[in-house]
Short mmCIF file of C-alpha atoms in Angstrom, two decimals:
data_model
loop_
_atom_site.label_atom_id
_atom_site.label_comp_id
_atom_site.label_asym_id
_atom_site.label_seq_id
_atom_site.Cartn_x
_atom_site.Cartn_y
_atom_site.Cartn_z
CA MET T 1 -27.31 -18.61 6.08
CA LYS T 2 -23.61 -19.25 5.56
CA THR T 3 -21.94 -18.28 2.29
CA HIS T 4 -20.14 -21.17 0.63
CA ALA T 5 -16.49 -20.41 -0.11
CA PHE T 6 -16.96 -21.17 -3.81
CA SER T 7 -20.37 -19.58 -4.34
CA ARG T 8 -18.79 -16.25 -5.35
CA ILE T 9 -15.33 -16.31 -6.86
CA ALA T 10 -13.54 -13.26 -8.27
CA TRP T 11 -11.80 -15.30 -10.95
CA PRO T 12 -9.51 -12.52 -12.27
CA THR T 13 -8.17 -12.06 -8.74
CA LEU T 14 -7.66 -15.78 -8.14
CA ILE T 15 -5.88 -16.23 -11.47
CA LEU T 16 -3.71 -13.20 -10.78
CA ILE T 17 -2.72 -14.53 -7.34
CA LEU T 18 -1.59 -17.82 -8.88
CA GLY T 19 0.20 -15.98 -11.67
CA CYS T 20 1.93 -13.68 -9.19
CA TYR T 21 3.40 -16.63 -7.30
CA ALA T 22 4.49 -18.18 -10.62
CA VAL T 23 6.28 -14.98 -11.65
CA TRP T 24 7.88 -14.68 -8.22
CA GLY T 25 9.12 -18.26 -8.38
CA GLY T 26 10.35 -17.81 -11.94
CA ALA T 27 12.29 -14.72 -10.92
CA LEU T 28 14.02 -16.69 -8.14
CA TRP T 29 14.70 -19.91 -10.05
CA LEU T 30 14.93 -19.12 -13.75
CA LEU T 31 16.17 -15.60 -14.38
CA PRO T 32 19.72 -14.24 -14.12
CA LEU T 33 20.61 -11.19 -12.07
CA PRO T 34 19.71 -8.35 -12.25
CA LEU T 35 16.59 -9.24 -14.27
CA GLY T 36 15.51 -11.67 -11.57
CA VAL T 37 15.76 -8.96 -8.91
CA ILE T 38 13.66 -6.55 -10.97
CA LEU T 39 10.95 -9.09 -11.77
CA ALA T 40 10.88 -10.35 -8.19
CA GLY T 41 10.48 -6.77 -6.98
CA VAL T 42 7.53 -6.24 -9.33
CA ALA T 43 5.96 -9.54 -8.17
CA ILE T 44 6.41 -8.52 -4.53
CA ALA T 45 4.64 -5.19 -5.17
CA LEU T 46 1.83 -6.95 -7.02
CA HIS T 47 1.49 -9.46 -4.18
CA SER T 48 1.00 -6.60 -1.72
CA SER T 49 -1.74 -5.21 -3.99
CA LEU T 50 -3.34 -8.66 -3.96
CA GLN T 51 -3.12 -8.77 -0.18
CA HIS T 52 -5.09 -5.52 -0.23
CA GLU T 53 -7.73 -7.21 -2.40
CA ALA T 54 -7.90 -10.13 0.02
CA ILE T 55 -8.41 -7.78 2.97
CA HIS T 56 -11.48 -6.42 1.17
CA GLY T 57 -13.02 -9.84 0.60
CA HIS T 58 -11.61 -11.31 -2.61
CA PRO T 59 -11.39 -13.70 -4.38
CA PHE T 60 -13.59 -15.99 -2.23
CA GLY T 61 -16.65 -15.32 -0.12
CA VAL T 62 -14.91 -16.65 3.02
CA GLN T 63 -12.28 -14.41 4.57
CA TRP T 64 -10.02 -17.07 6.11
CA LEU T 65 -9.50 -18.58 2.67
CA ASN T 66 -8.62 -15.21 1.17
CA ASP T 67 -6.16 -14.63 4.01
CA LEU T 68 -4.56 -18.03 3.52
CA LEU T 69 -3.97 -17.39 -0.18
CA VAL T 70 -1.91 -14.23 0.36
CA TRP T 71 -0.46 -14.87 3.83
CA PRO T 72 3.21 -15.43 2.80
CA PRO T 73 5.16 -12.22 3.55
CA LEU T 74 7.06 -11.73 0.30
CA THR T 75 8.18 -8.32 1.60
CA LEU T 76 9.50 -10.15 4.71
CA VAL T 77 8.94 -7.21 7.05
CA ILE T 78 5.15 -6.74 7.25
CA PRO T 79 2.92 -9.39 8.86
CA TYR T 80 -0.23 -9.82 6.81
CA ALA T 81 -2.43 -9.83 9.92
CA ARG T 82 -1.03 -6.47 10.99
CA PHE T 83 -1.40 -5.05 7.47
CA ALA T 84 -5.03 -6.15 7.52
CA ALA T 85 -5.72 -4.67 10.96
CA THR T 86 -4.08 -1.32 10.26
CA HIS T 87 -5.63 -1.02 6.82
CA ARG T 88 -9.12 -1.63 8.17
CA ALA T 89 -8.48 1.09 10.76
CA HIS T 90 -7.40 3.38 7.92
CA HIS T 91 -10.76 2.86 6.20
CA HIS T 92 -12.56 4.92 8.84
CA ASP T 93 -12.68 7.89 6.48
CA GLU T 94 -13.12 10.48 9.21
CA VAL T 95 -9.58 9.75 10.54
CA ILE T 96 -7.74 9.71 7.19
CA THR T 97 -4.44 11.66 7.48
CA ASP T 98 -4.81 11.94 11.28
CA PRO T 99 -1.25 11.54 12.65
CA TYR T 100 -2.49 9.40 15.54
CA ASP T 101 -5.65 7.61 14.43
CA ASP T 102 -4.77 6.84 10.79
CA PRO T 103 -2.08 4.10 10.74
CA GLU T 104 -1.24 4.98 7.11
CA SER T 105 -0.82 8.73 7.62
CA ASN T 106 2.46 10.32 6.56
CA TYR T 107 1.75 13.49 8.54
CA LEU T 108 3.07 14.29 12.00
CA ASP T 109 1.53 16.28 14.81
CA PRO T 110 3.15 19.75 14.48
CA ALA T 111 4.04 19.64 18.18
CA VAL T 112 5.94 16.39 17.60
CA TRP T 113 7.59 17.81 14.48
CA ASP T 114 8.85 20.86 16.35
CA ARG T 115 10.66 18.65 18.86
CA LEU T 116 12.48 16.54 16.26
CA PRO T 117 16.23 17.04 15.69
CA ARG T 118 16.96 19.22 12.66
CA ILE T 119 18.67 16.39 10.78
CA LEU T 120 15.59 14.19 11.12
CA GLN T 121 13.37 17.03 9.91
CA ILE T 122 15.57 17.31 6.81
CA VAL T 123 15.38 13.57 6.14
CA LEU T 124 11.61 13.46 6.61
CA GLY T 125 11.20 16.55 4.45
CA TRP T 126 13.14 14.90 1.64
CA ASN T 127 10.97 11.83 2.12
CA ASN T 128 8.06 14.01 1.01
CA THR T 129 9.61 14.38 -2.45
CA LEU T 130 8.96 11.49 -4.80
CA ALA T 131 12.69 10.79 -5.19
CA GLY T 132 13.10 10.65 -1.42
CA ARG T 133 10.01 8.48 -0.98
CA LEU T 134 11.25 5.94 -3.55
CA LEU T 135 14.82 5.81 -2.20
CA LEU T 136 14.34 6.31 1.55
CA GLY T 137 10.65 5.54 1.98
CA PRO T 138 10.96 1.75 2.39
CA LEU T 139 13.62 2.17 5.09
CA LEU T 140 11.82 4.97 6.95
CA GLY T 141 8.47 3.23 6.61
CA THR T 142 9.83 -0.05 7.96
CA VAL T 143 11.52 1.64 10.89
CA GLY T 144 8.41 3.69 11.67
CA PHE T 145 6.22 0.59 11.42
CA GLY T 146 8.54 -1.30 13.77
CA ILE T 147 8.48 1.51 16.33
CA SER T 148 4.68 1.67 16.15
CA GLU T 149 4.42 -2.10 16.58
CA TRP T 150 6.77 -2.05 19.57
CA ARG T 151 4.61 0.58 21.24
CA GLN T 152 1.52 -1.59 20.74
CA GLY T 153 2.99 -4.26 23.00
CA MET T 154 3.06 -8.03 22.65
CA ALA T 155 -0.33 -8.46 24.32
CA ALA T 156 -1.97 -6.61 21.43
CA ILE T 157 0.01 -7.85 18.42
CA GLY T 158 2.05 -10.83 19.63
CA ARG T 159 -0.16 -13.44 17.96
CA ALA T 160 0.14 -11.75 14.57
CA TRP T 161 3.93 -11.71 14.81
CA LEU T 162 4.11 -15.29 16.05
CA LEU T 163 2.11 -16.37 13.00
CA HIS T 164 4.28 -14.21 10.77
CA LEU T 165 7.76 -15.32 11.81
CA PRO T 166 7.68 -19.01 10.79
CA VAL T 167 6.20 -18.16 7.39
CA MET T 168 8.83 -15.45 6.90
CA VAL T 169 11.51 -18.05 7.71
CA ALA T 170 9.91 -20.39 5.14
CA VAL T 171 10.06 -17.66 2.47
CA LEU T 172 13.73 -17.04 3.28
CA ALA T 173 14.41 -20.78 3.21
CA LEU T 174 12.95 -20.97 -0.31
CA VAL T 175 15.15 -18.07 -1.35
CA ALA T 176 18.20 -19.70 0.24
CA VAL T 177 17.82 -22.89 -1.82
CA SER T 178 17.07 -20.96 -5.04
CA PRO T 179 19.76 -19.66 -7.42
CA MET T 180 19.03 -16.08 -6.24
CA PRO T 181 21.32 -15.01 -3.38
CA VAL T 182 19.61 -13.81 -0.22
CA TRP T 183 21.22 -10.37 -0.56
CA ALA T 184 19.70 -10.06 -4.04
CA TYR T 185 16.27 -11.00 -2.70
CA LEU T 186 16.59 -8.31 -0.04
CA LEU T 187 17.19 -5.82 -2.87
CA ALA T 188 14.09 -7.16 -4.64
CA ALA T 189 12.01 -6.75 -1.47
CA TYR T 190 13.27 -3.18 -1.12
CA LEU T 191 12.34 -2.53 -4.77
CA GLY T 192 8.86 -3.94 -4.17
CA LEU T 193 8.35 -1.69 -1.17
CA SER T 194 9.66 1.27 -3.19
CA LEU T 195 7.07 0.65 -5.91
CA LEU T 196 4.38 0.58 -3.24
CA LYS T 197 5.61 3.94 -1.95
CA LEU T 198 4.88 5.36 -5.40
CA ARG T 199 1.29 4.18 -5.04
CA THR T 200 0.82 5.70 -1.60
CA PHE T 201 2.75 8.92 -2.30
CA LEU T 202 -0.33 10.98 -3.28
CA GLU T 203 -3.14 8.72 -2.09
CA HIS T 204 -4.28 11.18 0.57
CA GLN T 205 -4.03 14.88 1.28
CA ALA T 206 -4.88 17.04 4.26
CA HIS T 207 -8.38 18.42 3.74
CA ALA T 208 -11.08 19.77 6.03
CA ARG T 209 -13.61 17.30 4.58
CA ALA T 210 -12.97 13.56 4.83
CA SER T 211 -14.38 13.16 1.31
CA GLY T 212 -11.71 15.52 -0.05
CA ARG T 213 -8.75 13.50 1.21
CA SER T 214 -8.50 10.68 -1.36
CA VAL T 215 -7.01 11.04 -4.82
CA ILE T 216 -7.96 10.08 -8.36
CA ILE T 217 -5.03 9.26 -10.66
CA GLU T 218 -6.41 8.50 -14.11
CA ASP T 219 -3.46 6.37 -15.17
CA ARG T 220 -4.39 3.26 -17.18
CA GLY T 221 -0.90 1.91 -17.81
CA PRO T 222 1.31 -0.76 -16.20
CA LEU T 223 1.46 1.02 -12.86
CA ALA T 224 -2.33 1.12 -12.58
CA PHE T 225 -2.35 -2.63 -13.17
CA LEU T 226 0.46 -3.18 -10.67
CA PHE T 227 -1.56 -1.25 -8.08
CA LEU T 228 -4.80 -2.98 -9.13
CA ASN T 229 -6.50 0.33 -9.96
CA ASN T 230 -6.09 1.59 -6.42
CA ASN T 231 -5.01 4.84 -8.07
CA LEU T 232 -8.79 5.48 -8.37
CA HIS T 233 -8.57 5.83 -4.65
CA VAL T 234 -11.66 7.82 -3.79
CA VAL T 235 -13.72 5.22 -5.68
CA HIS T 236 -12.11 2.47 -3.63
CA HIS T 237 -12.83 4.27 -0.36
CA MET T 238 -16.45 4.80 -1.31
CA HIS T 239 -16.87 1.20 -2.55
CA PRO T 240 -14.21 -0.86 -0.73
CA THR T 241 -15.73 -4.23 -1.66
CA VAL T 242 -15.72 -3.57 -5.43
CA PRO T 243 -13.00 -5.77 -6.99
CA TRP T 244 -10.03 -4.15 -8.68
CA TYR T 245 -11.06 -5.01 -12.23
CA ALA T 246 -14.45 -3.29 -11.83
CA LEU T 247 -13.16 0.02 -10.44
CA PRO T 248 -12.44 1.75 -13.81
CA ALA T 249 -16.00 1.15 -15.06
CA VAL T 250 -17.45 2.36 -11.77
CA TYR T 251 -15.34 5.53 -12.05
CA ARG T 252 -16.24 6.19 -15.70
CA ALA T 253 -19.95 5.78 -15.01
CA ARG T 254 -19.97 8.64 -12.46
CA LYS T 255 -16.70 10.50 -13.02
CA ASP T 256 -18.12 13.96 -12.28
CA HIS T 257 -19.64 12.69 -9.03
CA TYR T 258 -16.35 11.33 -7.74
CA LEU T 259 -14.43 14.47 -8.68
CA ARG T 260 -17.01 16.64 -6.93
CA ARG T 261 -16.77 14.30 -3.97
CA ASN T 262 -13.00 14.69 -3.61
CA GLY T 263 -12.87 18.37 -4.56
CA GLY T 264 -11.03 17.77 -7.81
CA TYR T 265 -8.00 16.07 -6.21
CA LEU T 266 -6.94 14.68 -9.59
CA PHE T 267 -3.83 13.71 -11.54
CA ARG T 268 -3.86 12.48 -15.13
CA SER T 269 -1.02 9.97 -14.84
CA TYR T 270 1.96 8.85 -12.82
CA GLY T 271 4.11 10.64 -15.39
CA GLN T 272 2.52 13.93 -14.33
CA ILE T 273 3.32 13.11 -10.70
CA PHE T 274 6.98 12.43 -11.56
CA ARG T 275 7.20 15.76 -13.38
CA LEU T 276 5.64 17.69 -10.52
CA TYR T 277 7.13 16.07 -7.44
CA LEU T 278 10.29 14.13 -8.25
CA TRP T 279 12.44 16.77 -6.51
CA ARG T 280 9.73 18.87 -4.85
CA ALA T 281 7.82 18.08 -1.65
CA LYS T 282 4.13 17.49 -2.24
CA ASP T 283 3.19 18.96 1.15
CA PRO T 284 4.69 19.56 4.60
CA VAL T 285 5.39 16.77 7.08
CA PRO T 286 3.58 18.49 10.00
CA HIS T 287 -0.16 18.25 9.38
CA PRO T 288 -1.04 21.61 7.80
CA LEU T 289 -4.55 21.73 9.33
CA TRP T 290 -3.44 21.05 12.88
CA PRO T 291 -2.54 23.99 15.17
CA ARG T 292 1.12 24.41 15.98
#
Protein backbone atom coordinates (compact mmCIF):
# COMPACT_ATOMS: atom_id res chain seq x y z
CA MET A 1 0.00 0.00 0.00
CA LYS A 2 1.48 3.33 -1.04
CA THR A 3 1.85 6.14 1.50
CA HIS A 4 0.18 9.36 0.41
CA ALA A 5 2.54 12.33 0.43
CA PHE A 6 0.27 14.27 2.77
CA SER A 7 -0.78 11.45 5.10
CA ARG A 8 2.12 12.18 7.49
CA ILE A 9 3.48 15.69 7.60
CA ALA A 10 6.14 16.90 10.04
CA TRP A 11 4.64 20.37 10.25
CA PRO A 12 7.44 21.99 12.32
CA THR A 13 9.93 20.90 9.66
CA LEU A 14 7.80 22.13 6.76
CA ILE A 15 7.20 25.50 8.42
CA LEU A 16 10.89 25.82 9.21
CA ILE A 17 11.87 25.08 5.60
CA LEU A 18 9.57 27.85 4.35
CA GLY A 19 10.82 30.20 7.06
CA CYS A 20 14.44 29.42 6.21
CA TYR A 21 13.92 30.43 2.57
CA ALA A 22 12.14 33.60 3.73
CA VAL A 23 15.06 34.54 5.99
CA TRP A 24 17.55 33.76 3.23
CA GLY A 25 15.64 35.93 0.77
CA GLY A 26 15.28 38.72 3.32
CA ALA A 27 19.01 38.67 3.97
CA LEU A 28 19.70 39.07 0.23
CA TRP A 29 17.04 41.67 -0.57
CA LEU A 30 16.28 43.66 2.56
CA LEU A 31 19.26 43.85 4.88
CA PRO A 32 22.39 46.00 4.57
CA LEU A 33 25.89 44.58 4.73
CA PRO A 34 27.33 43.09 6.89
CA LEU A 35 24.10 42.11 8.66
CA GLY A 36 22.80 40.54 5.47
CA VAL A 37 25.92 38.40 5.15
CA ILE A 38 25.62 37.17 8.74
CA LEU A 39 21.93 36.34 8.48
CA ALA A 40 22.39 34.68 5.09
CA GLY A 41 25.18 32.57 6.56
CA VAL A 42 22.94 31.46 9.42
CA ALA A 43 20.13 30.64 6.94
CA ILE A 44 22.55 28.64 4.80
CA ALA A 45 23.65 26.58 7.83
CA LEU A 46 20.03 26.01 8.85
CA HIS A 47 19.17 24.96 5.30
CA SER A 48 21.89 22.31 5.43
CA SER A 49 20.41 21.03 8.70
CA LEU A 50 17.03 20.88 6.97
CA GLN A 51 18.57 18.97 4.07
CA HIS A 52 19.73 16.46 6.69
CA GLU A 53 16.13 16.18 7.94
CA ALA A 54 14.90 15.61 4.39
CA ILE A 55 17.45 12.83 3.84
CA HIS A 56 15.93 11.06 6.85
CA GLY A 57 12.38 11.27 5.56
CA HIS A 58 10.88 14.61 6.60
CA PRO A 59 8.61 16.51 6.33
CA PHE A 60 6.55 14.35 3.94
CA GLY A 61 6.08 10.61 3.65
CA VAL A 62 7.37 10.62 0.05
CA GLN A 63 11.10 11.06 -0.41
CA TRP A 64 11.12 12.77 -3.81
CA LEU A 65 8.99 15.57 -2.39
CA ASN A 66 11.31 16.01 0.58
CA ASP A 67 14.26 16.14 -1.81
CA LEU A 68 12.57 18.71 -4.02
CA LEU A 69 11.92 21.03 -1.08
CA VAL A 70 15.58 21.31 -0.06
CA TRP A 71 17.32 20.70 -3.39
CA PRO A 72 18.65 24.26 -4.00
CA PRO A 73 22.36 24.33 -3.08
CA LEU A 74 22.53 27.45 -0.93
CA THR A 75 26.13 26.51 -0.05
CA LEU A 76 26.81 26.36 -3.82
CA VAL A 77 29.50 23.70 -3.54
CA ILE A 78 27.72 20.53 -2.35
CA PRO A 79 25.18 18.76 -4.58
CA TYR A 80 22.23 17.61 -2.48
CA ALA A 81 22.18 14.20 -4.15
CA ARG A 82 25.82 13.62 -3.22
CA PHE A 83 25.23 14.85 0.34
CA ALA A 84 22.36 12.38 0.61
CA ALA A 85 24.37 9.47 -0.78
CA THR A 86 27.44 10.06 1.37
CA HIS A 87 25.40 10.69 4.50
CA ARG A 88 23.48 7.45 4.09
CA ALA A 89 26.81 5.64 3.72
CA HIS A 90 27.95 7.34 6.93
CA HIS A 91 24.96 5.88 8.78
CA HIS A 92 26.42 2.38 8.64
CA ASP A 93 27.55 2.66 12.25
CA GLU A 94 30.22 -0.01 12.00
CA VAL A 95 32.27 2.19 9.60
CA ILE A 96 31.99 5.49 11.51
CA THR A 97 35.41 7.25 11.61
CA ASP A 98 36.89 4.76 9.11
CA PRO A 99 39.21 6.85 6.88
CA TYR A 100 38.09 4.95 3.77
CA ASP A 101 34.55 3.72 4.34
CA ASP A 102 33.08 6.67 6.27
CA PRO A 103 32.65 9.62 3.86
CA GLU A 104 32.34 12.01 6.83
CA SER A 105 35.47 10.87 8.68
CA ASN A 106 38.08 13.48 9.56
CA TYR A 107 40.72 10.84 10.28
CA LEU A 108 43.41 9.66 7.89
CA ASP A 109 45.04 6.28 7.50
CA PRO A 110 48.33 6.62 9.47
CA ALA A 111 50.23 5.27 6.45
CA VAL A 112 48.78 8.08 4.32
CA TRP A 113 49.52 10.64 7.04
CA ASP A 114 53.16 9.61 7.24
CA ARG A 115 53.61 10.29 3.52
CA LEU A 116 52.15 13.80 3.60
CA PRO A 117 54.45 16.84 3.30
CA ARG A 118 55.23 18.40 6.67
CA ILE A 119 53.46 21.66 5.81
CA LEU A 120 50.24 19.80 5.03
CA GLN A 121 50.51 17.88 8.30
CA ILE A 122 50.76 21.21 10.14
CA VAL A 123 47.72 22.61 8.34
CA LEU A 124 45.64 19.48 8.96
CA GLY A 125 46.76 19.41 12.58
CA TRP A 126 45.60 22.99 13.07
CA ASN A 127 42.34 22.02 11.40
CA ASN A 128 41.77 19.71 14.38
CA THR A 129 41.58 22.72 16.70
CA LEU A 130 38.21 24.44 16.80
CA ALA A 131 39.71 27.75 15.62
CA GLY A 132 41.33 26.00 12.67
CA ARG A 133 38.17 24.06 11.84
CA LEU A 134 36.07 27.25 11.79
CA LEU A 135 38.57 29.28 9.74
CA LEU A 136 40.12 26.66 7.44
CA GLY A 137 37.61 23.83 7.66
CA PRO A 138 35.24 25.03 4.91
CA LEU A 139 38.14 25.43 2.47
CA LEU A 140 39.83 22.14 3.36
CA GLY A 141 36.52 20.30 3.43
CA THR A 142 35.49 21.62 0.03
CA VAL A 143 38.83 20.75 -1.53
CA GLY A 144 38.80 17.29 0.04
CA PHE A 145 35.22 16.71 -1.11
CA GLY A 146 36.13 17.78 -4.65
CA ILE A 147 39.11 15.42 -4.75
CA SER A 148 36.96 12.56 -3.47
CA GLU A 149 34.29 13.31 -6.07
CA TRP A 150 36.86 13.43 -8.87
CA ARG A 151 38.14 10.00 -7.86
CA GLN A 152 34.61 8.60 -7.99
CA GLY A 153 34.44 9.30 -11.72
CA MET A 154 31.65 10.74 -13.84
CA ALA A 155 30.04 7.35 -14.40
CA ALA A 156 29.27 7.11 -10.68
CA ILE A 157 28.35 10.70 -9.80
CA GLY A 158 27.88 12.53 -13.10
CA ARG A 159 24.08 12.58 -12.91
CA ALA A 160 24.13 14.18 -9.46
CA TRP A 161 26.44 16.94 -10.64
CA LEU A 162 24.48 17.52 -13.84
CA LEU A 163 21.35 18.03 -11.74
CA HIS A 164 23.27 20.25 -9.35
CA LEU A 165 24.90 22.69 -11.77
CA PRO A 166 21.82 24.36 -13.31
CA VAL A 167 20.23 24.86 -9.88
CA MET A 168 23.50 26.30 -8.56
CA VAL A 169 23.51 28.72 -11.51
CA ALA A 170 19.90 29.66 -10.65
CA VAL A 171 20.89 30.41 -7.04
CA LEU A 172 23.77 32.58 -8.25
CA ALA A 173 21.46 34.32 -10.72
CA LEU A 174 19.10 35.22 -7.87
CA VAL A 175 22.04 36.58 -5.90
CA ALA A 176 23.27 38.54 -8.92
CA VAL A 177 19.95 40.40 -9.30
CA SER A 178 19.63 41.02 -5.54
CA PRO A 179 21.18 44.00 -3.72
CA MET A 180 23.78 41.66 -2.15
CA PRO A 181 26.99 41.49 -4.20
CA VAL A 182 28.10 38.03 -5.29
CA TRP A 183 31.36 38.38 -3.33
CA ALA A 184 29.33 39.05 -0.17
CA TYR A 185 27.20 35.97 -0.80
CA LEU A 186 30.36 33.88 -1.15
CA LEU A 187 31.37 35.13 2.30
CA ALA A 188 27.92 34.17 3.61
CA ALA A 189 28.26 30.67 2.12
CA TYR A 190 31.67 30.32 3.76
CA LEU A 191 30.17 31.44 7.09
CA GLY A 192 27.37 28.88 6.72
CA LEU A 193 29.88 26.10 6.08
CA SER A 194 31.95 27.30 9.04
CA LEU A 195 28.94 27.02 11.36
CA LEU A 196 28.39 23.49 10.10
CA LYS A 197 32.00 22.66 10.92
CA LEU A 198 31.24 23.57 14.53
CA ARG A 199 28.45 20.99 14.51
CA THR A 200 30.62 18.22 13.08
CA PHE A 201 33.76 19.08 15.07
CA LEU A 202 33.07 16.62 17.92
CA GLU A 203 30.30 14.51 16.41
CA HIS A 204 32.44 11.38 16.32
CA GLN A 205 35.51 10.01 18.04
CA ALA A 206 37.73 7.01 17.45
CA HIS A 207 36.49 4.18 19.65
CA ALA A 208 36.79 0.41 19.56
CA ARG A 209 32.99 0.04 19.78
CA ALA A 210 30.79 1.58 17.08
CA SER A 211 28.29 2.59 19.79
CA GLY A 212 30.99 4.65 21.52
CA ARG A 213 31.76 6.86 18.53
CA SER A 214 28.88 9.37 18.58
CA VAL A 215 28.64 12.34 20.92
CA ILE A 216 26.01 13.88 23.17
CA ILE A 217 26.22 17.67 23.52
CA GLU A 218 23.51 18.77 25.95
CA ASP A 219 23.29 22.30 24.58
CA ARG A 220 19.74 23.69 24.37
CA GLY A 221 20.54 27.15 23.02
CA PRO A 222 20.55 28.79 19.58
CA LEU A 223 23.22 26.47 18.20
CA ALA A 224 21.21 23.38 19.11
CA PHE A 225 18.29 24.88 17.20
CA LEU A 226 20.50 25.81 14.25
CA PHE A 227 21.74 22.21 14.12
CA LEU A 228 18.20 20.85 14.70
CA ASN A 229 19.25 18.96 17.84
CA ASN A 230 21.79 16.91 15.93
CA ASN A 231 24.08 17.63 18.87
CA LEU A 232 22.24 14.70 20.52
CA HIS A 233 24.08 12.68 17.96
CA VAL A 234 24.05 9.20 19.43
CA VAL A 235 20.26 9.49 19.76
CA HIS A 236 20.03 10.45 16.09
CA HIS A 237 22.18 7.51 15.02
CA MET A 238 20.09 5.09 17.05
CA HIS A 239 16.80 6.59 15.82
CA PRO A 240 17.57 8.27 12.47
CA THR A 241 13.93 8.68 11.46
CA VAL A 242 12.92 10.59 14.62
CA PRO A 243 12.31 14.24 13.65
CA TRP A 244 14.52 16.95 15.07
CA TYR A 245 11.91 18.41 17.41
CA ALA A 246 11.34 15.04 19.13
CA LEU A 247 14.99 14.21 19.83
CA PRO A 248 15.32 16.11 23.17
CA ALA A 249 12.34 14.26 24.69
CA VAL A 250 13.66 10.92 23.44
CA TYR A 251 17.03 11.70 25.04
CA ARG A 252 15.55 12.85 28.37
CA ALA A 253 13.38 9.74 28.63
CA ARG A 254 16.42 7.40 28.57
CA LYS A 255 19.42 9.64 29.23
CA ASP A 256 21.36 7.05 31.24
CA HIS A 257 20.85 4.47 28.50
CA TYR A 258 22.29 6.70 25.80
CA LEU A 259 25.28 7.71 27.92
CA ARG A 260 26.02 4.06 28.71
CA ARG A 261 25.65 3.34 25.02
CA ASN A 262 28.25 5.91 23.96
CA GLY A 263 30.58 5.38 26.91
CA GLY A 264 29.94 8.80 28.42
CA TYR A 265 31.11 10.76 25.35
CA LEU A 266 29.40 13.90 26.66
CA PHE A 267 29.74 17.69 26.63
CA ARG A 268 27.43 20.05 28.48
CA SER A 269 27.39 22.86 25.93
CA TYR A 270 29.12 24.37 22.93
CA GLY A 271 30.63 26.90 25.34
CA GLN A 272 32.48 24.05 27.05
CA ILE A 273 33.78 22.90 23.66
CA PHE A 274 35.08 26.39 22.87
CA ARG A 275 36.87 26.54 26.22
CA LEU A 276 38.47 23.13 25.76
CA TYR A 277 39.38 23.06 22.09
CA LEU A 278 39.51 26.56 20.60
CA TRP A 279 43.32 26.40 20.40
CA ARG A 280 43.91 22.73 21.23
CA ALA A 281 43.50 19.73 18.93
CA LYS A 282 40.71 17.41 20.00
CA ASP A 283 42.55 14.34 18.70
CA PRO A 284 45.20 13.38 16.14
CA VAL A 285 44.59 13.41 12.39
CA PRO A 286 45.92 9.85 11.84
CA HIS A 287 43.34 7.40 13.17
CA PRO A 288 44.61 6.55 16.66
CA LEU A 289 43.26 2.96 16.59
CA TRP A 290 44.82 2.05 13.26
CA PRO A 291 48.34 0.53 13.18
CA ARG A 292 51.08 2.75 11.84
